[in-house]
């Protein structure tokens, strides 16, 4: 009988992966330019929108519009919300073709592209497996190890459908359809839709005329501009010490960064950490040896998905992958203490470059 203790979870909605701090006292006079932050719960995590400037009605309106945009995308891509197209597709008989909004088709299509270039390390169709491991709602609802029989039949099924599984098609009239070939490919967009939502949130912010902002959701963030010419300073959570920062970045201009780690959603069984980033090759939590991966890219959706993909690839394949792709930078930390960051990664370890 396996004993297990569920470690005190990280309060799963607290974005403990990234914290950011601002140096210098905030001037109290309202007319002085400063950082204004608003935090709300969205997509199963806390989303913080920070802008630089003088607080006023137009900035407040922009922030409201940003959160409306995020909830629009959440209602498309959530697998928990019964009214979302993802929920309906996941609970319908397979091989049924569904008309889907273009935005959802875009996210799933991108997920399938990243599945291809990551040789299956990233896979947008892992619901069945995640539910087996008890991650139905993001955080583990039962700290149990699934029967290996259930895992092996999923692996068998996946092998037989590897090419298809999930189909996204554009009809001649410009509309999109989506089809699952088998229930074991039900959609989980937890590792890509958040990044997409933050991209769209920043787009909304700029359309509202705000050029200097930082939007953080869980382990992902999108940046624009600066704090009156000074960089946005971001700390990256130490994967084994929640009260510590292990590295920080100073960023001016448009960029995204996403961090994936094995310390956000997990449970312990007989001293082994069963976390929420699954290796589709084994059907189990990834044992790649990595415990934290931060990816910097132009697009938040890409950074989000690649941080998960590289986490599953492990140190050597992850390094090679990051060095191969233009515009992708990364910071990798392994359980054995090994750490690496790519030449162009904007940021440094707290204990030195
Ligand atoms: P990432 O590494 O980016 O993603 C890990 C997540 O991706 C896992 O949780 C799993 O969902 C999935 N995944 C695991 N392995 C792989 C793999 N190999 N390839 C691809 N995907 C994989 N959580 C809640 O608790 N309640 C909610 O109501 C809720 N609603 C959500 C709605 C939306 C639209 C989205 C996008 C997510 C929602 N989540 C919810 C989930 C949650 O916010 C994130 O999935 C979770 O924070 C993990 O994201 P991450 O960036 O920390 O980790
Ligand atoms: Mg992510």
Tab-separated table of C-alpha atoms and ligand atoms in Angstrom:
chain	number	residue	atom	x	y	z
A	1	UNK	CA	0.000	0.000	0.000
A	2	UNK	CA	1.728	3.172	-1.040
A	3	UNK	CA	1.778	5.829	1.577
A	4	UNK	CA	1.879	9.334	0.360
A	5	UNK	CA	1.865	12.680	1.911
A	6	UNK	CA	0.509	15.567	0.030
A	7	UNK	CA	3.018	18.299	0.615
A	8	UNK	CA	1.510	21.617	1.592
A	9	UNK	CA	0.688	22.768	-1.881
A	10	UNK	CA	1.821	25.920	-3.246
A	11	UNK	CA	-1.468	27.809	-3.168
A	12	UNK	CA	-1.925	26.946	-6.800
A	13	UNK	CA	-3.410	30.264	-7.732
A	14	UNK	CA	-0.426	32.244	-6.449
A	15	UNK	CA	1.976	32.963	-9.335
A	16	UNK	CA	4.960	31.888	-7.230
A	17	UNK	CA	6.995	31.070	-10.283
A	18	UNK	CA	7.658	34.661	-11.105
A	19	UNK	CA	7.667	37.541	-8.724
A	20	UNK	CA	8.611	41.019	-9.650
A	21	UNK	CA	9.697	43.828	-7.464
A	22	UNK	CA	10.321	47.470	-7.963
A	23	UNK	CA	13.217	49.355	-6.534
A	24	UNK	CA	12.775	52.719	-4.952
A	25	UNK	CA	9.900	54.108	-2.958
A	26	UNK	CA	6.732	54.771	-4.910
A	27	UNK	CA	6.102	58.521	-4.814
A	28	UNK	CA	2.745	59.137	-3.168
A	29	UNK	CA	1.551	62.076	-5.306
A	30	UNK	CA	-1.000	60.744	-7.851
A	31	UNK	CA	0.296	62.990	-10.683
A	32	UNK	CA	3.777	61.457	-10.611
A	33	UNK	CA	4.400	58.660	-13.120
A	34	UNK	CA	4.575	55.323	-11.338
A	35	UNK	CA	3.629	51.652	-11.611
A	36	UNK	CA	-0.023	50.755	-11.162
A	37	UNK	CA	-0.927	47.082	-10.687
A	38	UNK	CA	-4.250	45.229	-10.764
A	39	UNK	CA	-4.496	41.516	-9.926
A	40	UNK	CA	-7.460	39.243	-10.637
A	41	UNK	CA	-8.049	35.459	-10.748
A	42	UNK	CA	-8.191	34.149	-14.315
A	43	UNK	CA	-7.379	30.828	-16.045
A	44	UNK	CA	-6.922	29.113	-12.710
A	45	UNK	CA	-4.178	31.478	-11.623
A	46	UNK	CA	-3.579	35.095	-10.584
A	47	UNK	CA	-3.091	37.545	-13.452
A	48	UNK	CA	-1.380	40.859	-12.628
A	49	UNK	CA	-1.515	43.782	-15.050
A	50	UNK	CA	1.023	46.532	-14.322
A	51	UNK	CA	1.273	49.783	-16.261
A	52	UNK	CA	3.713	52.669	-16.003
A	53	UNK	CA	2.447	56.257	-16.033
A	54	UNK	CA	0.001	58.554	-14.350
A	55	UNK	CA	-3.083	56.663	-13.126
A	56	UNK	CA	-6.207	57.921	-14.841
A	57	UNK	CA	-9.580	56.811	-16.207
A	58	UNK	CA	-8.153	55.843	-19.625
A	59	UNK	CA	-5.548	53.514	-18.028
A	60	UNK	CA	-8.212	51.984	-15.775
A	61	UNK	CA	-10.449	51.414	-18.786
A	62	UNK	CA	-7.548	49.773	-20.630
A	63	UNK	CA	-6.967	47.389	-17.707
A	64	UNK	CA	-10.661	46.435	-17.626
A	65	UNK	CA	-10.593	45.728	-21.359
A	66	UNK	CA	-7.503	43.551	-20.885
A	67	UNK	CA	-9.232	41.342	-18.308
A	68	UNK	CA	-12.325	41.101	-20.519
A	69	UNK	CA	-10.116	39.916	-23.385
A	70	UNK	CA	-8.457	37.301	-21.158
A	71	UNK	CA	-11.816	35.922	-20.037
A	72	UNK	CA	-12.963	35.743	-23.683
A	73	UNK	CA	-10.016	33.464	-24.440
A	74	UNK	CA	-10.551	31.509	-21.214
A	75	UNK	CA	-14.137	30.811	-22.260
A	76	UNK	CA	-12.780	29.422	-25.552
A	77	UNK	CA	-9.905	27.307	-24.258
A	78	UNK	CA	-10.893	26.199	-20.755
A	79	UNK	CA	-11.394	22.485	-20.326
A	80	UNK	CA	-13.131	23.044	-16.985
A	81	UNK	CA	-15.844	25.453	-18.207
A	82	UNK	CA	-18.804	23.368	-19.480
A	83	UNK	CA	-19.802	26.085	-21.981
A	84	UNK	CA	-16.396	26.191	-23.697
A	85	UNK	CA	-15.934	24.600	-27.151
A	86	UNK	CA	-12.962	22.636	-25.735
A	87	UNK	CA	-15.189	21.103	-23.036
A	88	UNK	CA	-17.892	20.212	-25.596
A	89	UNK	CA	-15.407	18.650	-28.039
A	90	UNK	CA	-13.744	16.708	-25.218
A	91	UNK	CA	-17.095	15.273	-24.113
A	92	UNK	CA	-18.549	14.494	-27.547
A	93	UNK	CA	-18.310	11.208	-29.453
A	94	UNK	CA	-14.968	11.109	-31.282
A	95	UNK	CA	-14.670	11.679	-35.021
A	96	UNK	CA	-17.457	14.260	-34.766
A	97	UNK	CA	-16.370	17.376	-36.674
A	98	UNK	CA	-17.010	20.601	-34.784
A	99	UNK	CA	-17.093	24.143	-36.183
A	100	UNK	CA	-14.712	26.188	-33.960
A	101	UNK	CA	-13.878	29.906	-33.666
A	102	UNK	CA	-10.735	30.947	-35.557
A	103	UNK	CA	-8.938	31.837	-32.296
A	104	UNK	CA	-9.309	28.327	-30.926
A	105	UNK	CA	-8.206	26.859	-34.267
A	106	UNK	CA	-5.115	29.117	-34.108
A	107	UNK	CA	-4.147	27.918	-30.615
A	108	UNK	CA	-4.685	24.220	-31.383
A	109	UNK	CA	-2.893	24.514	-34.757
A	110	UNK	CA	0.108	26.114	-33.024
A	111	UNK	CA	0.037	23.352	-30.413
A	112	UNK	CA	0.160	20.716	-33.170
A	113	UNK	CA	3.077	22.531	-34.841
A	114	UNK	CA	4.985	22.565	-31.539
A	115	UNK	CA	4.133	18.896	-31.014
A	116	UNK	CA	5.851	18.249	-34.347
A	117	UNK	CA	8.995	20.348	-33.801
A	118	UNK	CA	9.364	19.041	-30.239
A	119	UNK	CA	8.965	15.427	-31.472
A	120	UNK	CA	5.977	14.939	-29.218
A	121	UNK	CA	7.473	16.405	-26.001
A	122	UNK	CA	4.691	18.983	-26.164
A	123	UNK	CA	1.234	17.530	-26.820
A	124	UNK	CA	-2.083	19.458	-26.669
A	125	UNK	CA	-4.050	16.210	-26.333
A	126	UNK	CA	-3.182	14.939	-22.864
A	127	UNK	CA	-6.475	15.304	-21.014
A	128	UNK	CA	-6.975	11.572	-20.606
A	129	UNK	CA	-3.530	11.122	-19.117
A	130	UNK	CA	-3.763	14.227	-16.913
A	131	UNK	CA	-7.079	13.011	-15.537
A	132	UNK	CA	-5.510	9.600	-14.851
A	133	UNK	CA	-2.913	11.380	-12.714
A	134	UNK	CA	-5.607	13.442	-10.992
A	135	UNK	CA	-4.732	16.778	-12.638
A	136	UNK	CA	-8.250	17.182	-13.998
A	137	UNK	CA	-8.533	20.689	-12.656
A	138	UNK	CA	-4.953	21.711	-12.834
A	139	UNK	CA	-4.143	20.845	-9.227
A	140	UNK	CA	-4.076	17.159	-8.277
A	141	UNK	CA	-7.443	16.136	-6.928
A	142	UNK	CA	-6.229	12.781	-5.712
A	143	UNK	CA	-2.674	11.990	-4.825
A	144	UNK	CA	-2.696	8.543	-6.347
A	145	UNK	CA	-0.594	6.692	-8.905
A	146	UNK	CA	-2.728	5.364	-11.784
A	147	UNK	CA	-2.724	1.626	-12.626
A	148	UNK	CA	0.109	0.991	-15.098
A	149	UNK	CA	-2.387	-0.916	-17.253
A	150	UNK	CA	-4.348	2.319	-17.829
A	151	UNK	CA	-1.149	4.148	-18.774
A	152	UNK	CA	0.045	1.444	-21.159
A	153	UNK	CA	-3.282	1.284	-22.989
A	154	UNK	CA	-3.153	5.079	-23.424
A	155	UNK	CA	0.391	4.791	-24.783
A	156	UNK	CA	-0.703	2.004	-27.146
A	157	UNK	CA	-3.569	4.111	-28.434
A	158	UNK	CA	-1.375	7.149	-28.916
A	159	UNK	CA	1.129	5.113	-30.925
A	160	UNK	CA	-1.640	3.968	-33.285
A	161	UNK	CA	-2.899	7.496	-33.890
A	162	UNK	CA	0.309	9.525	-33.584
A	163	UNK	CA	-0.116	11.280	-36.908
A	164	UNK	CA	-3.738	12.220	-36.546
A	165	UNK	CA	-5.347	12.320	-33.145
A	166	UNK	CA	-6.451	15.958	-33.440
A	167	UNK	CA	-7.422	17.567	-36.784
A	168	UNK	CA	-7.913	21.254	-37.430
A	169	UNK	CA	-9.191	22.130	-40.914
A	170	UNK	CA	-9.970	25.381	-42.699
A	171	UNK	CA	-13.012	25.135	-44.954
A	172	UNK	CA	-13.093	26.956	-48.319
A	173	UNK	CA	-15.454	29.544	-46.790
A	174	UNK	CA	-12.729	30.460	-44.287
A	175	UNK	CA	-14.356	28.816	-41.261
A	176	UNK	CA	-12.564	26.226	-39.137
A	177	UNK	CA	-13.449	22.739	-37.918
A	178	UNK	CA	-11.842	20.535	-35.283
A	179	UNK	CA	-12.052	16.762	-34.863
A	180	UNK	CA	-10.640	14.272	-32.334
A	181	UNK	CA	-9.913	10.838	-33.784
A	182	UNK	CA	-9.963	9.219	-30.397
A	183	UNK	CA	-11.088	10.181	-26.890
A	184	UNK	CA	-7.533	9.658	-25.643
A	185	UNK	CA	-6.578	12.848	-27.528
A	186	UNK	CA	-8.962	15.125	-25.684
A	187	UNK	CA	-7.659	18.692	-25.593
A	188	UNK	CA	-5.749	20.255	-22.736
A	189	UNK	CA	-4.424	23.737	-23.672
A	190	UNK	CA	-3.029	24.481	-20.212
A	191	UNK	CA	0.511	24.863	-21.557
A	192	UNK	CA	-0.227	27.178	-24.487
A	193	UNK	CA	-3.512	29.096	-24.167
A	194	UNK	CA	-2.347	31.155	-21.190
A	195	UNK	CA	0.573	32.498	-23.225
A	196	UNK	CA	-1.826	33.247	-26.095
A	197	UNK	CA	-4.205	35.043	-23.720
A	198	UNK	CA	-1.365	37.249	-22.436
A	199	UNK	CA	-0.339	38.114	-26.017
A	200	UNK	CA	-3.898	39.233	-26.772
A	201	UNK	CA	-4.096	41.080	-23.461
A	202	UNK	CA	-1.001	43.123	-24.385
A	203	UNK	CA	-2.427	43.773	-27.860
A	204	UNK	CA	-5.580	45.154	-26.197
A	205	UNK	CA	-3.448	47.289	-23.883
A	206	UNK	CA	-1.592	48.864	-26.800
A	207	UNK	CA	-4.809	49.448	-28.750
A	208	UNK	CA	-6.008	51.397	-25.703
A	209	UNK	CA	-2.917	53.577	-25.983
A	210	UNK	CA	-0.870	52.154	-23.087
A	211	UNK	CA	2.685	51.516	-24.329
A	212	UNK	CA	4.441	50.558	-21.074
A	213	UNK	CA	3.035	47.476	-19.359
A	214	UNK	CA	3.869	44.100	-17.836
A	215	UNK	CA	1.232	41.333	-17.729
A	216	UNK	CA	1.955	38.219	-15.644
A	217	UNK	CA	-0.196	35.083	-15.389
A	218	UNK	CA	1.077	32.049	-13.431
A	219	UNK	CA	4.500	31.272	-14.867
A	220	UNK	CA	4.052	33.387	-17.989
A	221	UNK	CA	4.504	37.080	-18.779
A	222	UNK	CA	4.422	39.585	-21.629
A	223	UNK	CA	6.295	42.912	-21.468
A	224	UNK	CA	6.067	46.188	-23.401
A	225	UNK	CA	8.099	49.377	-23.060
A	226	UNK	CA	9.701	50.342	-19.765
A	227	UNK	CA	9.156	52.119	-16.462
A	228	UNK	CA	9.907	55.638	-17.646
A	229	UNK	CA	13.004	54.429	-19.482
A	230	UNK	CA	14.050	52.056	-16.673
A	231	UNK	CA	13.755	48.283	-17.229
A	232	UNK	CA	11.018	46.062	-15.833
A	233	UNK	CA	12.777	43.903	-13.234
A	234	UNK	CA	11.565	40.319	-12.954
A	235	UNK	CA	12.626	37.682	-10.446
A	236	UNK	CA	12.531	33.978	-11.302
A	237	UNK	CA	11.446	31.705	-8.470
A	238	UNK	CA	13.971	29.300	-6.960
A	239	UNK	CA	12.454	25.865	-7.786
A	240	UNK	CA	13.296	24.371	-4.405
A	241	UNK	CA	13.002	27.381	-2.122
A	242	UNK	CA	9.748	29.332	-2.484
A	243	UNK	CA	11.026	32.243	-0.462
A	244	UNK	CA	13.956	32.777	-2.759
A	245	UNK	CA	14.614	34.213	-6.204
A	246	UNK	CA	17.264	32.322	-8.185
A	247	UNK	CA	17.702	34.766	-11.063
A	248	UNK	CA	16.420	38.078	-12.383
A	249	UNK	CA	15.878	39.790	-15.698
A	250	UNK	CA	15.878	43.488	-16.557
A	251	UNK	CA	13.853	44.015	-19.690
A	252	UNK	CA	12.966	47.035	-21.831
A	253	UNK	CA	10.821	46.586	-24.937
A	254	UNK	CA	8.528	43.912	-26.320
A	255	UNK	CA	9.252	40.410	-25.097
A	256	UNK	CA	7.663	37.367	-23.464
A	257	UNK	CA	8.961	34.947	-20.887
A	258	UNK	CA	7.395	31.737	-19.584
A	259	UNK	CA	8.599	29.492	-16.782
A	260	UNK	CA	7.575	25.867	-16.273
A	261	UNK	CA	8.494	24.005	-13.117
A	262	UNK	CA	7.805	20.811	-11.213
A	263	UNK	CA	7.089	22.744	-8.014
A	264	UNK	CA	3.755	24.333	-8.816
A	265	UNK	CA	1.254	21.497	-9.079
A	266	UNK	CA	2.454	18.223	-7.616
A	267	UNK	CA	1.986	15.616	-4.902
A	268	UNK	CA	4.529	13.367	-3.182
A	269	UNK	CA	4.221	9.586	-3.090
A	270	UNK	CA	6.908	7.680	-1.161
A	271	UNK	CA	9.233	10.635	-1.498
A	272	UNK	CA	8.793	10.895	-5.267
A	273	UNK	CA	7.397	14.121	-6.747
A	274	UNK	CA	4.475	13.487	-9.131
A	275	UNK	CA	4.057	16.803	-10.955
A	276	UNK	CA	1.825	18.173	-13.703
A	277	UNK	CA	4.247	18.218	-16.646
A	278	UNK	CA	3.782	14.819	-18.249
A	279	UNK	CA	6.101	13.029	-20.642
A	280	UNK	CA	3.849	11.730	-23.447
A	281	UNK	CA	6.483	9.037	-24.192
A	282	UNK	CA	6.144	7.425	-20.758
A	283	UNK	CA	2.658	8.567	-19.749
A	284	UNK	CA	4.131	9.748	-16.423
A	285	UNK	CA	5.379	13.006	-14.909
A	286	UNK	CA	8.530	13.944	-16.798
A	287	UNK	CA	11.726	12.540	-15.263
A	288	UNK	CA	13.957	14.590	-17.584
A	289	UNK	CA	15.992	15.837	-14.640
A	290	UNK	CA	14.950	19.449	-15.172
A	291	UNK	CA	13.030	21.250	-12.433
A	292	UNK	CA	12.691	24.745	-13.902
A	293	UNK	CA	12.733	26.034	-17.502
A	294	UNK	CA	12.362	29.691	-18.490
A	295	UNK	CA	11.969	30.549	-22.192
A	296	UNK	CA	12.155	34.039	-23.708
A	297	UNK	CA	10.537	34.655	-27.102
A	298	UNK	CA	8.686	37.389	-28.946
A	299	UNK	CA	5.315	35.673	-28.513
A	300	UNK	CA	3.873	34.586	-25.173
A	301	UNK	CA	2.097	31.597	-26.726
A	302	UNK	CA	5.417	30.269	-28.070
A	303	UNK	CA	7.298	30.881	-24.805
A	304	UNK	CA	4.523	29.158	-22.833
A	305	UNK	CA	4.467	26.015	-24.965
A	306	UNK	CA	8.245	25.776	-25.389
A	307	UNK	CA	8.929	26.029	-21.642
A	308	UNK	CA	6.847	22.863	-21.228
A	309	UNK	CA	8.368	21.145	-24.271
A	310	UNK	CA	11.968	21.859	-23.184
A	311	UNK	CA	11.156	20.738	-19.637
A	312	UNK	CA	10.192	17.304	-21.038
A	313	UNK	CA	13.209	17.207	-23.415
A	314	UNK	CA	15.745	17.546	-20.572
A	315	UNK	CA	19.058	19.425	-20.366
A	316	UNK	CA	20.994	18.226	-23.433
A	317	UNK	CA	18.119	18.036	-25.932
A	318	UNK	CA	16.658	21.233	-24.458
A	319	UNK	CA	19.921	23.165	-24.944
A	320	UNK	CA	20.259	21.923	-28.535
A	321	UNK	CA	16.630	22.835	-29.268
A	322	UNK	CA	17.009	26.380	-27.878
A	323	UNK	CA	20.267	26.942	-29.784
A	324	UNK	CA	18.704	25.691	-32.991
A	325	UNK	CA	15.708	28.048	-33.021
A	326	UNK	CA	16.176	31.732	-33.912
A	327	UNK	CA	14.679	34.166	-31.387
A	328	UNK	CA	14.339	31.574	-28.612
A	329	UNK	CA	16.441	31.935	-25.440
A	330	UNK	CA	16.339	29.802	-22.309
A	331	UNK	CA	17.422	29.261	-18.728
A	332	UNK	CA	17.437	25.636	-17.507
A	333	UNK	CA	17.876	24.286	-13.961
A	334	UNK	CA	18.315	20.590	-13.170
A	335	UNK	CA	17.603	18.618	-10.000
A	336	UNK	CA	21.315	17.753	-9.726
A	337	UNK	CA	22.203	21.454	-9.481
A	338	UNK	CA	23.383	21.782	-13.094
A	339	UNK	CA	22.199	25.024	-14.680
A	340	UNK	CA	22.549	26.719	-18.053
A	341	UNK	CA	21.386	29.822	-19.854
A	342	UNK	CA	21.658	30.591	-23.525
A	343	UNK	CA	23.943	33.408	-24.689
A	344	UNK	CA	21.090	35.725	-25.588
A	345	UNK	CA	18.988	35.097	-22.472
A	346	UNK	CA	18.167	38.454	-20.877
A	347	UNK	CA	18.826	37.805	-17.227
A	348	UNK	CA	21.387	36.568	-14.733
A	349	UNK	CA	21.692	34.186	-11.819
A	350	UNK	CA	21.364	35.925	-8.473
A	351	UNK	CA	24.748	34.580	-7.372
A	352	UNK	CA	26.527	35.863	-10.470
A	353	UNK	CA	26.288	36.108	-14.288
B	1	LIG	P1	3.011	24.854	-18.131
B	1	LIG	O1	4.233	24.020	-18.088
B	1	LIG	O2	2.915	25.949	-19.117
B	1	LIG	O3	1.757	23.897	-18.423
B	1	LIG	C1	1.571	22.718	-17.690
B	1	LIG	C2	0.143	22.356	-17.969
B	1	LIG	O4	0.062	21.927	-19.334
B	1	LIG	C3	-0.279	21.203	-17.123
B	1	LIG	O5	-1.011	21.723	-16.001
B	1	LIG	C4	-1.179	20.429	-18.090
B	1	LIG	O6	-2.426	21.079	-18.122
B	1	LIG	C5	-0.527	20.620	-19.440
B	1	LIG	N1	0.567	19.685	-19.791
B	1	LIG	C6	1.230	18.825	-18.994
B	1	LIG	N2	2.179	18.160	-19.688
B	1	LIG	C7	2.134	18.626	-20.973
B	1	LIG	C8	2.862	18.352	-22.163
B	1	LIG	N3	3.860	17.451	-22.186
B	1	LIG	N4	2.501	19.004	-23.300
B	1	LIG	C9	1.499	19.926	-23.293
B	1	LIG	N5	0.761	20.233	-22.180
B	1	LIG	C10	1.087	19.591	-21.043
B	1	LIG	N6	-6.377	25.557	-13.647
B	1	LIG	C11	-7.199	25.419	-12.576
B	1	LIG	O7	-6.756	24.912	-11.534
B	1	LIG	N7	-8.514	25.827	-12.628
B	1	LIG	C12	-9.039	26.404	-13.753
B	1	LIG	O8	-10.204	26.765	-13.786
B	1	LIG	C13	-8.194	26.569	-14.893
B	1	LIG	N8	-8.673	27.153	-16.015
B	1	LIG	C14	-7.811	27.332	-17.085
B	1	LIG	C15	-8.282	27.947	-18.251
B	1	LIG	C16	-7.404	28.157	-19.329
B	1	LIG	C17	-7.903	28.811	-20.569
B	1	LIG	C18	-6.042	27.754	-19.230
B	1	LIG	C19	-5.086	28.004	-20.358
B	1	LIG	C20	-5.580	27.127	-18.086
B	1	LIG	C21	-6.458	26.906	-17.017
B	1	LIG	N9	-6.019	26.282	-15.855
B	1	LIG	C22	-6.851	26.124	-14.782
B	1	LIG	C23	-4.705	25.622	-15.796
B	1	LIG	C24	-3.658	26.448	-15.287
B	1	LIG	O9	-3.818	27.816	-15.277
B	1	LIG	C25	-2.335	26.171	-16.066
B	1	LIG	O10	-2.431	25.116	-16.910
B	1	LIG	C26	-1.346	25.851	-15.030
B	1	LIG	O11	-1.089	27.043	-14.343
B	1	LIG	C27	-0.091	25.349	-15.643
B	1	LIG	O12	0.447	26.367	-16.457
B	1	LIG	P2	1.980	26.716	-16.252
B	1	LIG	O13	2.325	27.808	-17.206
B	1	LIG	O14	2.244	26.919	-14.828
B	1	LIG	O15	2.716	25.359	-16.656
B	2	LIG	MG1	3.305	27.839	-19.124
